[in-house]
XYZ file of C-alpha atoms in Angstrom:
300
model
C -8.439 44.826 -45.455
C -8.013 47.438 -42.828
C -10.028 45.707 -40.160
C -8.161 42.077 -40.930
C -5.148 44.519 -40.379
C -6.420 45.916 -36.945
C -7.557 42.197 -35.950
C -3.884 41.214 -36.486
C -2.380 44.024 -34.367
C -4.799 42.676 -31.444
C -3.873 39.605 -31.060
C -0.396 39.910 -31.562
C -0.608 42.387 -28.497
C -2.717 39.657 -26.366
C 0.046 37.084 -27.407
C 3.224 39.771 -26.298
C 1.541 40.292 -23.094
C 0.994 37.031 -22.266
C 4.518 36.444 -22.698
C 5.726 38.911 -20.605
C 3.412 37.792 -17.932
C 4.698 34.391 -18.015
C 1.529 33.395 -19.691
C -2.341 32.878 -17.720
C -1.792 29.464 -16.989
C 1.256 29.647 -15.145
C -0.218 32.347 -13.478
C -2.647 30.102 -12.413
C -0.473 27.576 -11.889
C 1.212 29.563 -9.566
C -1.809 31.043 -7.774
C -2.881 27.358 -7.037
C 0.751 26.333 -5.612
C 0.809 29.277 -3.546
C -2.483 28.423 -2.095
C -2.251 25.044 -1.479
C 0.864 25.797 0.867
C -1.267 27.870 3.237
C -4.250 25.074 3.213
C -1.029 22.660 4.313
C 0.572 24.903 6.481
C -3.001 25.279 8.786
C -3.854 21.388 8.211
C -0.045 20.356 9.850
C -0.891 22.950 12.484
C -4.009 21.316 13.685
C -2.753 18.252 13.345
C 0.249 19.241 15.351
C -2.803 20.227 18.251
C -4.154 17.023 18.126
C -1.501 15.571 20.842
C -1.776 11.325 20.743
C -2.109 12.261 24.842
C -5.353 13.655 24.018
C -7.142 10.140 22.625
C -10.202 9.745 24.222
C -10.951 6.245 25.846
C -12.995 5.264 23.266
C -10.852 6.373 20.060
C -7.860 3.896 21.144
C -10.431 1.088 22.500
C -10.562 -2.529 20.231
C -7.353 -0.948 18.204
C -6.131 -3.387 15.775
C -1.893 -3.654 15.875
C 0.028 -5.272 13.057
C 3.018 -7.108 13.642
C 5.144 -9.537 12.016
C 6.923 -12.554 13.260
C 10.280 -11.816 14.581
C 9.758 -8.653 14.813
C 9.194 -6.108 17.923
C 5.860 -3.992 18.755
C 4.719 -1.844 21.109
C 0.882 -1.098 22.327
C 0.218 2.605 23.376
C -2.404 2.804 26.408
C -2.930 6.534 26.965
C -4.848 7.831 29.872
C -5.365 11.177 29.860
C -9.300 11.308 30.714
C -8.787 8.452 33.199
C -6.284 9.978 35.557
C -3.066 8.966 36.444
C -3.823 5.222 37.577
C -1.482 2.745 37.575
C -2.137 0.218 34.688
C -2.325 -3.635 34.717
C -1.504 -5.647 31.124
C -2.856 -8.831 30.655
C -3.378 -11.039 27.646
C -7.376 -11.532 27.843
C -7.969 -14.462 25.669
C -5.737 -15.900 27.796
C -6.658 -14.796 31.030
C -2.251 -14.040 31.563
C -1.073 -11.501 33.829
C 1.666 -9.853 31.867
C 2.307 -6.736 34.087
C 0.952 -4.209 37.071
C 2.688 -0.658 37.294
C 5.856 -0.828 36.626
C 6.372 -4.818 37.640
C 6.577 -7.619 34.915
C 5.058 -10.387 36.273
C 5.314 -12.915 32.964
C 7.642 -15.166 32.755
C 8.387 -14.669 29.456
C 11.502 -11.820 29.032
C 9.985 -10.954 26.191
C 7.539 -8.583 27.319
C 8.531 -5.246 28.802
C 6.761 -1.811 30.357
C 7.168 1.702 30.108
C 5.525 4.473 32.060
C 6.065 8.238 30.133
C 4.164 10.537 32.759
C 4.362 13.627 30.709
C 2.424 12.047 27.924
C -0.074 9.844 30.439
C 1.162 6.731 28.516
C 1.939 3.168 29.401
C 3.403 1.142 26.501
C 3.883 -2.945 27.013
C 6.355 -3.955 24.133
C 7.343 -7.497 23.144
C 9.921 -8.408 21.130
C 10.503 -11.548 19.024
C 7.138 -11.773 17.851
C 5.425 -14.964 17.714
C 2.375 -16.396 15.930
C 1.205 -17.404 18.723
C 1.470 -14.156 20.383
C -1.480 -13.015 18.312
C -4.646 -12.126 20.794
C -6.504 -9.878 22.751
C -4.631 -7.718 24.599
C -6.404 -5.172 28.162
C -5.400 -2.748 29.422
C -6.551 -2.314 32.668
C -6.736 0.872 34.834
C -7.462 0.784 38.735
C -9.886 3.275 38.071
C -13.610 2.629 40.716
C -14.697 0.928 38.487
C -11.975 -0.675 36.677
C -11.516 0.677 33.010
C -10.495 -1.116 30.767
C -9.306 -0.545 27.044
C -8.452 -3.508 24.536
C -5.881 -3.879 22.144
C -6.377 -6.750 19.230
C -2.406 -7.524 17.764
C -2.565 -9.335 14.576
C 0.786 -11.613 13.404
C 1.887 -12.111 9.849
C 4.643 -13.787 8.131
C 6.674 -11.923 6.178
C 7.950 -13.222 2.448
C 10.140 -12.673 -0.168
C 8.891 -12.945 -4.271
C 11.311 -12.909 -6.923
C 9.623 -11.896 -10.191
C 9.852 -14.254 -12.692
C 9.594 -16.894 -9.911
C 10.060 -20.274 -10.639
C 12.515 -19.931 -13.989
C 13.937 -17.243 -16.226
C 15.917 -17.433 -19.292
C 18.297 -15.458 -20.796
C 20.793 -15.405 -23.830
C 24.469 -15.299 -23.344
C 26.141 -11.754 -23.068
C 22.716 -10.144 -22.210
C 21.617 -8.378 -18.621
C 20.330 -10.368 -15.947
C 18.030 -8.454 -13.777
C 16.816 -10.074 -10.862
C 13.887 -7.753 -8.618
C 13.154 -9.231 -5.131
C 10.419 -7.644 -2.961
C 9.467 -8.808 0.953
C 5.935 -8.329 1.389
C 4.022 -8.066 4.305
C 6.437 -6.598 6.524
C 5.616 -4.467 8.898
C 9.344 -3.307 9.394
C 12.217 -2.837 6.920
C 14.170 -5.423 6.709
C 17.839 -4.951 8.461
C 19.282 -6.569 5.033
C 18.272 -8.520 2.116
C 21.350 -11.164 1.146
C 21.466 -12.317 -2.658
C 22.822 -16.125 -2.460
C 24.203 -18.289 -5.737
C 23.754 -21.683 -5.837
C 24.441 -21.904 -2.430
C 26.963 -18.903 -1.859
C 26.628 -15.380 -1.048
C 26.989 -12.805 -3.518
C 25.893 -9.595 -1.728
C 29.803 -8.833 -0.730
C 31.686 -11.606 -2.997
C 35.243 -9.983 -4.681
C 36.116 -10.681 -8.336
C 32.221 -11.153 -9.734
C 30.436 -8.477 -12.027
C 27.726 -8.537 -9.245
C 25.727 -5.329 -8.961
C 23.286 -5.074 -5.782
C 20.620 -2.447 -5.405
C 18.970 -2.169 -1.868
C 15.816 -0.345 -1.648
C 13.545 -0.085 1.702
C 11.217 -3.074 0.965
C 13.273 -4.646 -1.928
C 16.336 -5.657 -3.595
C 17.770 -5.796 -7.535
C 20.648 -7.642 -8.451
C 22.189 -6.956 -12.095
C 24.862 -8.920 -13.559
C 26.209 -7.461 -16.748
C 27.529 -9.558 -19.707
C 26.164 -13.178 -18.680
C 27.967 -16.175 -18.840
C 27.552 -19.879 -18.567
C 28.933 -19.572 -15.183
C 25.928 -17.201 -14.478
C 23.080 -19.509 -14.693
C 21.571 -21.263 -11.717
C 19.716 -20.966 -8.524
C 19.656 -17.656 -7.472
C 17.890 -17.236 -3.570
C 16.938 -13.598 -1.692
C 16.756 -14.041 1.701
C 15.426 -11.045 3.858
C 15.983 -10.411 7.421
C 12.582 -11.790 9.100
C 10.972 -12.853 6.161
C 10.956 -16.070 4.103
C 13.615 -16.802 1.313
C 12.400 -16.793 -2.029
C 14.255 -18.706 -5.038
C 14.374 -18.773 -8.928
C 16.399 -20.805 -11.646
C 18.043 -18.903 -14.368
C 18.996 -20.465 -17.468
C 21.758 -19.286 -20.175
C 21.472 -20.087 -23.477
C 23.392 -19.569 -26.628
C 25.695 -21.410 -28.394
C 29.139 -23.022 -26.723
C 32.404 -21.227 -26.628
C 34.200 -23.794 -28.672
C 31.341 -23.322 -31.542
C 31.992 -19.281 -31.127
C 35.735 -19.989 -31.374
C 35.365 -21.812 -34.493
C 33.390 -19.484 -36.048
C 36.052 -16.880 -35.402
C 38.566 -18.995 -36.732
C 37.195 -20.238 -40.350
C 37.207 -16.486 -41.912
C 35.916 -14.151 -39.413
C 32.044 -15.189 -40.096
C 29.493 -13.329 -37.956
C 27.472 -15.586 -35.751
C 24.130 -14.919 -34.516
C 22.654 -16.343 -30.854
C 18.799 -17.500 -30.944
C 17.564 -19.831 -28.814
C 20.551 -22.205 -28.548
C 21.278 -21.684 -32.908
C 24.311 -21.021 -34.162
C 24.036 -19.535 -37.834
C 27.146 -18.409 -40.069
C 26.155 -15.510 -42.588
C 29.489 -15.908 -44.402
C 30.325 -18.785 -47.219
C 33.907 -20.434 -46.355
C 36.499 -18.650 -48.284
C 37.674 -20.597 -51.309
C 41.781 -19.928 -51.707
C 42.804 -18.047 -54.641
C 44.706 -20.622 -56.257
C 42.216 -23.208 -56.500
C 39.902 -20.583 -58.336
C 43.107 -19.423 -61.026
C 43.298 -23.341 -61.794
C 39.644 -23.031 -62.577
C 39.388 -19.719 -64.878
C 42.258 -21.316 -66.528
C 41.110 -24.724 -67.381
C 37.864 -23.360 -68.614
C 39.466 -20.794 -70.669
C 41.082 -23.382 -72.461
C 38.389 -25.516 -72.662
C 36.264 -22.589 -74.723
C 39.611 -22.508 -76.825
């Protein structure tokens, strides 16, 4: 008994020092946090070392640059190892003369250049994007030889995609939750505009419109749905393609809730379009006296 006694006293001790410790695993737990910070701390600070000035030829050559159409992009030409020569842009696959130095030469306004000396960069940016403006792209130093460093820009579409997409139904009086995402962007999107049948709703007075704007996507929520709810509802993002769904309301018709209401107070339930009363029609009190009474004297 003595030693179950002493076994007791031990762990109770472990137990009461772990709890005034905070316990091993948070310890731990702590430990680990603590030391993960420093590993962070000296991976930012190398990182922060490794200027973008510092790319090598050969690290930026046949880069691969997304874009998306409508949208503006910029390729980075640094040349650091190559000395300060003055750059020429042209679009190879094309054989176009774009820009030399500081001069645009294209006839397209589109296209601009931007010498940053301090960084040994020269940037060509073109705005609007185009499909068409897809291609291999050189840049071109004046170097003896001439180096050269190419730049392949790739053009998507953006798009919209309602979930749900093509129909939806709800019952009357529910939620209607509506979740539109743009996809393939490569920039977010100025503003995504909710449109009803037709019409706007993103600033519309007088509707029990809710709209939640996230970086890449959208939610609209309308509380309490009616029949003037249901529809075509559209999201159209800024440089991406509209996307489009049909809601439907069902439930029964005012006039049969109405009715309902008015013939006793009988609870009606909504299910698919079904309108079922739970309550009998009240019979009047009179007509059931005349009854107890006639059969009472009938048994007589």
């Amino acid at each position: 008994m003595g030693r179950y006694l002493l076994l007791l006293v031990v762990v109770l001790a472990v137990f009461q020092d772990l709890w005034a410790s905070g316990g091993r695993t948070d310890g731990l737990s702590r430990w680990g946090t603590t030391w993960g910070k420093h590993n962070h701390r000296g991976t930012s600070t190398r990182s922060r070392s490794t200027h973008m000035s510092r790319i090598k030829p050969e690290q930026q050559n046949n880069t691969e640059i997304l874009a998306q159409v409508g949208g503006s992009v910029t390729i980075k030409c640094y040349t650091h190892y190559l000395g300060n020569e003055m750059v020429t842009w042209l679009k190879r696959d094309e054989d176009h003369l774009l820009t030399a130095g500081s001069q645009v030469y294209s006839s397209d306004n589109r296209f601009s250049v931007a010498h940053i000396k301090n960084q040994d960069l020269w940037e060509l940016s073109l705005r609007d994007v185009r499909l068409s403006d897809a291609g291999l792209y050189e840049c071109q130093l004046t170097t003896h030889p001439p180096t050269s460093l190419f730049f392949t820009l790739k053009v998507v579409e953006a798009r919209a995609v309602i979930e749900g997409h093509p129909s939806i139904h709800f019952h009357k009086g529910h939620t209607l939750r509506l979740h539109c995402v743009v996809e393939r962007a490569t920039e977010t999107p100025q503003y995504i505009f909710w449109y009803h049948n037709g019409s706007m709703v993103n600033y519309y007075p007088n509707q029990p419109v809710r709209i939640m704007k996230h970086r890449y996507s959208s939610t609209l929520i309308i509380n309490n749905l009616t029949w003037d709810h249901a529809g075509e509802y559209r999201c159209e993002p800024h440089l991406a393609t509209s996307a489009s769904i049909k809601v439907h309301v069902t439930g029964p018709p005012a006039a049969m809730q109405n009715t309902g209401e008015a013939s006793g107070g009988g609870r009606i339930m909504m299910g698919a379009g079904v309108a079922l009363s739970l309550s009998p029609r009240t019979v009047p009190w009179s007509s059931l006296q005349c009854l107890l009474v006639c059969l009472l004297v009938a048994r007589w």
